[in-house]
CSV table of C-alpha atoms in Angstrom, one decimal:
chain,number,residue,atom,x,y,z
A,26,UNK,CA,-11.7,3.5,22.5
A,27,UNK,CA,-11.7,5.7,19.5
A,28,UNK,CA,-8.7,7.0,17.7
A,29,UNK,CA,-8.6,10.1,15.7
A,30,UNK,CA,-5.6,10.6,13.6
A,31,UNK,CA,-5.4,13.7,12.4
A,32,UNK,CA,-3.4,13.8,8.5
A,33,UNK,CA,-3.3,17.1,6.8
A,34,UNK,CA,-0.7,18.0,4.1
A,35,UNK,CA,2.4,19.7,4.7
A,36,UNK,CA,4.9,21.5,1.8
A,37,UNK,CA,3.9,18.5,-0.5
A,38,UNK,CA,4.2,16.1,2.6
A,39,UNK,CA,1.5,14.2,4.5
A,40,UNK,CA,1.6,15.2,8.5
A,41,UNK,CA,0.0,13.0,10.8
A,42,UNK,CA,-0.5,13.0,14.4
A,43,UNK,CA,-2.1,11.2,16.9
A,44,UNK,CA,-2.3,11.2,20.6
A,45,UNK,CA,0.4,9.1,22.8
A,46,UNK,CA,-2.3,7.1,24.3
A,47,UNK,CA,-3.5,6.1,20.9
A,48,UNK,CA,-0.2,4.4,20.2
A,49,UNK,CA,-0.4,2.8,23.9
A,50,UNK,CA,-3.5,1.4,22.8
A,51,UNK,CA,-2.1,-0.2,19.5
A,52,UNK,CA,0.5,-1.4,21.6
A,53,UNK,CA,-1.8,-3.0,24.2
A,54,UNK,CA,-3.8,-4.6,21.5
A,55,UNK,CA,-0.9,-5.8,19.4
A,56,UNK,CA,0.7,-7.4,22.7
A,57,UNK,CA,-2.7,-9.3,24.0
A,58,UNK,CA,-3.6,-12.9,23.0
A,59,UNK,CA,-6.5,-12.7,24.7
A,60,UNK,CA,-8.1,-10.5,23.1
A,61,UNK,CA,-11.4,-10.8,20.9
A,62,UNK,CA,-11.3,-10.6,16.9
A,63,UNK,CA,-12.9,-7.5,16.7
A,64,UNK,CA,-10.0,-6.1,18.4
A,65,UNK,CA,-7.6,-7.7,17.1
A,66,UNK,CA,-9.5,-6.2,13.8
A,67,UNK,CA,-9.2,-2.8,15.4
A,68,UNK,CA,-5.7,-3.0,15.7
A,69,UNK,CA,-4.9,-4.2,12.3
A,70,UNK,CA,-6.5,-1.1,10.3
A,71,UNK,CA,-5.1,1.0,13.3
A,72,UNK,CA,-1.8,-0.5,11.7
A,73,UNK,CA,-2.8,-0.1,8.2
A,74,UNK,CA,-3.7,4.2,9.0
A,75,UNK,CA,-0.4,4.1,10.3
A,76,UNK,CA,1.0,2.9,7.1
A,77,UNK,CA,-1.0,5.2,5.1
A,78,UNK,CA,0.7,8.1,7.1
A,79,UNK,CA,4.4,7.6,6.3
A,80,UNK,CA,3.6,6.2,2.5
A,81,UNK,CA,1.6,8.9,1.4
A,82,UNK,CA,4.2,11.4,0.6
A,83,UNK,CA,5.6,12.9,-2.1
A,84,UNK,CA,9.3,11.2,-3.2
A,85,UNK,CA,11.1,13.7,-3.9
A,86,UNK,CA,13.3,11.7,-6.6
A,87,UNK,CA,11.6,13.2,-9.8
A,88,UNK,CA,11.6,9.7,-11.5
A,89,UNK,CA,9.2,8.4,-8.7
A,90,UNK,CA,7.4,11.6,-8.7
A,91,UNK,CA,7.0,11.4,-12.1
A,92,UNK,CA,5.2,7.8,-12.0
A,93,UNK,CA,3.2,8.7,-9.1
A,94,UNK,CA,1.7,11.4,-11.1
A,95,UNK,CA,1.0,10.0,-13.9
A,96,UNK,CA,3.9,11.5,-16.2
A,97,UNK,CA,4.2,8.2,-18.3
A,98,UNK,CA,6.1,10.6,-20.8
A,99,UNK,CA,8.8,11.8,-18.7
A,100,UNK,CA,8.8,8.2,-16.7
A,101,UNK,CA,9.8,6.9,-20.2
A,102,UNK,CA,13.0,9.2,-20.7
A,103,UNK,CA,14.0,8.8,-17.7
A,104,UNK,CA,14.3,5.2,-17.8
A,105,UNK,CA,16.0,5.9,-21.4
A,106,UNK,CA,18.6,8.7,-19.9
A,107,UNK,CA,19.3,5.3,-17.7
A,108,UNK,CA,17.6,5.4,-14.5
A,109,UNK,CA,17.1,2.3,-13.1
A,110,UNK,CA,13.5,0.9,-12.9
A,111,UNK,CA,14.0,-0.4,-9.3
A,112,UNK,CA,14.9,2.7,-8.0
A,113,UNK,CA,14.1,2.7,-4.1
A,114,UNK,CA,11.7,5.5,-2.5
A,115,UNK,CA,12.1,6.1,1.3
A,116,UNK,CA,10.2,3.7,2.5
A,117,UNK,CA,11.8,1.2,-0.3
A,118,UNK,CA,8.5,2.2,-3.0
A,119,UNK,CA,9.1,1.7,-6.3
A,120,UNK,CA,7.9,3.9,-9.4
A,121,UNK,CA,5.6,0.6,-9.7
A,122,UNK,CA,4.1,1.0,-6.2
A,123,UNK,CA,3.6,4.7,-6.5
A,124,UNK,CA,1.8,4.2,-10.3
A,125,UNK,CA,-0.5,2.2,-8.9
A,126,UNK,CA,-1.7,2.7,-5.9
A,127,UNK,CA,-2.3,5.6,-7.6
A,128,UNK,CA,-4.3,4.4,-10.1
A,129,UNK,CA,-1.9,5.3,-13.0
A,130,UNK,CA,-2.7,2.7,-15.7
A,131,UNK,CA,-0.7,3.6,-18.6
A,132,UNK,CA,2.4,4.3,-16.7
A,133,UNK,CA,1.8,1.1,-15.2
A,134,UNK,CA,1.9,-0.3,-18.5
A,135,UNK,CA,4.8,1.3,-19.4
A,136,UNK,CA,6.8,0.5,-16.7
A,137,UNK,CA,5.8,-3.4,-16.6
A,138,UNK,CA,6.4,-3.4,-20.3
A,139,UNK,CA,10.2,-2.0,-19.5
A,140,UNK,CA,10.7,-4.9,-16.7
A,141,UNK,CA,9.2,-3.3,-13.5
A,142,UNK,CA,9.3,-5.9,-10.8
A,143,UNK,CA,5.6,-6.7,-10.1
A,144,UNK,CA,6.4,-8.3,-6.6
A,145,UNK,CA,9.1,-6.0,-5.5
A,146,UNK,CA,8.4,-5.5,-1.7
A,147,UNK,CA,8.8,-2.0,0.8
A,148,UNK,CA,10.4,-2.1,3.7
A,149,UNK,CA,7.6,-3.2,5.2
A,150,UNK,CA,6.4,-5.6,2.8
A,151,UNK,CA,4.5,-4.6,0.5
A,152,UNK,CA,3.7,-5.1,-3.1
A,153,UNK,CA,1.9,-2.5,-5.8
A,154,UNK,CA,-0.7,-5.2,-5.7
A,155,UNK,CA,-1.2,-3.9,-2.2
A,156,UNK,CA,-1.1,-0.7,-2.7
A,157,UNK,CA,-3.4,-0.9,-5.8
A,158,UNK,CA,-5.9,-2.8,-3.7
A,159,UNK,CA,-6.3,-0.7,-0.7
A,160,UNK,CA,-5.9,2.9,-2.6
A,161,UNK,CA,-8.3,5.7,-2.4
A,162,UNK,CA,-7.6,5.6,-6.3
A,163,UNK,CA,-8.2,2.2,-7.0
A,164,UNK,CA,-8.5,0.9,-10.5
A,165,UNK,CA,-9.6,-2.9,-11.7
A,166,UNK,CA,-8.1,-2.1,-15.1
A,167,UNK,CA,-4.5,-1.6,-12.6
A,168,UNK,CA,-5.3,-4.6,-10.6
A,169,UNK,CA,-6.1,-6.8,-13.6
A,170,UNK,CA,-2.5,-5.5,-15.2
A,171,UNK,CA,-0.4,-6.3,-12.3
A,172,UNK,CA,-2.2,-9.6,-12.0
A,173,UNK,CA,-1.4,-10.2,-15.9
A,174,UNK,CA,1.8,-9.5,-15.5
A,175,UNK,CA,2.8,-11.6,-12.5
A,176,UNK,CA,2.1,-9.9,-9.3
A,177,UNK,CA,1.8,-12.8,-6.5
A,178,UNK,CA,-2.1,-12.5,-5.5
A,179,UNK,CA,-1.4,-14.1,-2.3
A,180,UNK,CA,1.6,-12.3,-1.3
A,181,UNK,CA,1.9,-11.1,2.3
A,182,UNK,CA,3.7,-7.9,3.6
A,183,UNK,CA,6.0,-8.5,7.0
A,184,UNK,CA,3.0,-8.9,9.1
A,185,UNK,CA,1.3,-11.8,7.0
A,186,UNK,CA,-1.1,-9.5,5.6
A,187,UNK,CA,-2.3,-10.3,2.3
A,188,UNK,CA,-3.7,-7.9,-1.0
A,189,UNK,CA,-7.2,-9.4,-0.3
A,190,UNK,CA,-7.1,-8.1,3.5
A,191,UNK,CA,-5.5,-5.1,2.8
A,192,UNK,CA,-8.8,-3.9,0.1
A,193,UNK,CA,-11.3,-5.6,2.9
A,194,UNK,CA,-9.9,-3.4,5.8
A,195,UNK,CA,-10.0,-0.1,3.3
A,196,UNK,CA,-13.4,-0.7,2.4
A,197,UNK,CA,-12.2,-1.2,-1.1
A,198,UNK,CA,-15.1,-4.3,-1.5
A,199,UNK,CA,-14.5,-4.0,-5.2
A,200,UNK,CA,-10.8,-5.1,-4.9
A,201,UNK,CA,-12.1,-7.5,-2.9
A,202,UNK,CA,-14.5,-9.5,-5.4
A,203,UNK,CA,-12.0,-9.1,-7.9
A,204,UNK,CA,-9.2,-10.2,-6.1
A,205,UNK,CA,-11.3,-13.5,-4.8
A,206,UNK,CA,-12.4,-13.9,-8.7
A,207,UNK,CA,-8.9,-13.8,-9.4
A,208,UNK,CA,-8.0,-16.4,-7.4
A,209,UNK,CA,-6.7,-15.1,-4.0
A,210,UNK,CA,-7.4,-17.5,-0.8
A,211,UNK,CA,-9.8,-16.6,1.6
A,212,UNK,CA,-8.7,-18.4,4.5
A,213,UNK,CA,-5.0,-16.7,5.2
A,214,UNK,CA,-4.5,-15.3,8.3
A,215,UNK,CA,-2.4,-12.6,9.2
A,216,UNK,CA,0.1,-12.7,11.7
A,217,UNK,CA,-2.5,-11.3,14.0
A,218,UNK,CA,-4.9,-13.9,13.5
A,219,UNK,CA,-7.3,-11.9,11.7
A,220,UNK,CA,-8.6,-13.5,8.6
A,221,UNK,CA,-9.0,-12.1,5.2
């Protein structure tokens, strides 16, 4: 079975739908022991477009905003006017997170350099190491700072999934090789089963 899921932008926001039975499905597959790897496989980066739907907004706090875009500038006064560096998106995404699975280097920087915690997790999980690793906008020179700074390699989100399975399900194979010449294990496994 294929599923389509169909994301299109929306007053700054990311929309995404899909049909009914295509959530039937993921539950199906997530609920099954018996089923083969490549299904299981199926069902993980089903899991991982569904993330990418309700993560890839716009925050509307201006200090996220701002490091999400790349505004290291106006990140750096707001941190100075007091805003703390933790501050919670949503979906519990730091200005970290957004910077760099956006691939904002020098607000990375910036933010690391003012205390930024490298392993703060979403609610679901997840690290800026993950998001760095399995972005559309993905940077070594990001990677390598959050790994210099700190950021657990190995880390996994809720589900047991790990930075290394995360850029191997994107098709981000150059986070991959950098991540395993980093130092990340190979051998994890997800909650799922699926290996990384």
């Amino acid at each position: 079975m294929n599923i389509h899921v169909a994301c299109t932008p929306l007053h700054g926001w990311l929309q995404c739908e899909m049909p009914d039975t295509a959530h039937q499905h993921y539950r199906m597959i997530q609920n099954t022991h018996t089923v083969g790897l490549h299904m299981r496989m199926q069902a993980f980066a089903f899991a991982l477009v569904l993330s990418a739907c309700t993560s890839g907004y716009l925050p509307s706090d201006p200090f996220l905003n701002a490091a999400r875009n790349g505004q290291t500038n106006k990140v750096t006064r707001y941190l100075d006017q007091g805003v703390d560096i933790n501050l919670r998106g949503e979906y519990g995404e730091t200005a970290l997170m957004f910077a760099a699975s956006h691939g904002r280097l020098d607000t990375v920087r910036a933010l690391l350099s003012k205390g930024a915690d490298v392993n703060a997790k979403n609610q679901n999980g997840g690290t800026a190491l993950m998001g760095a690793c399995s972005s559309r906008f993905f940077s070594a020179a990001v990677v390598s700072e959050l790994l210099d700074n700190g950021a657990d390699i190995n880390a996994r989100a809720s589900d047991g999934v790990t930075a290394l399975m995360l850029a191997v399900l994107a098709n981000r194979l150059d986070a991959a090789e950098l991540l395993i010449a980093r130092g990340a294990h190979v051998n994890l496994k997800a909650d799922n089963g699926a290996k990384d």
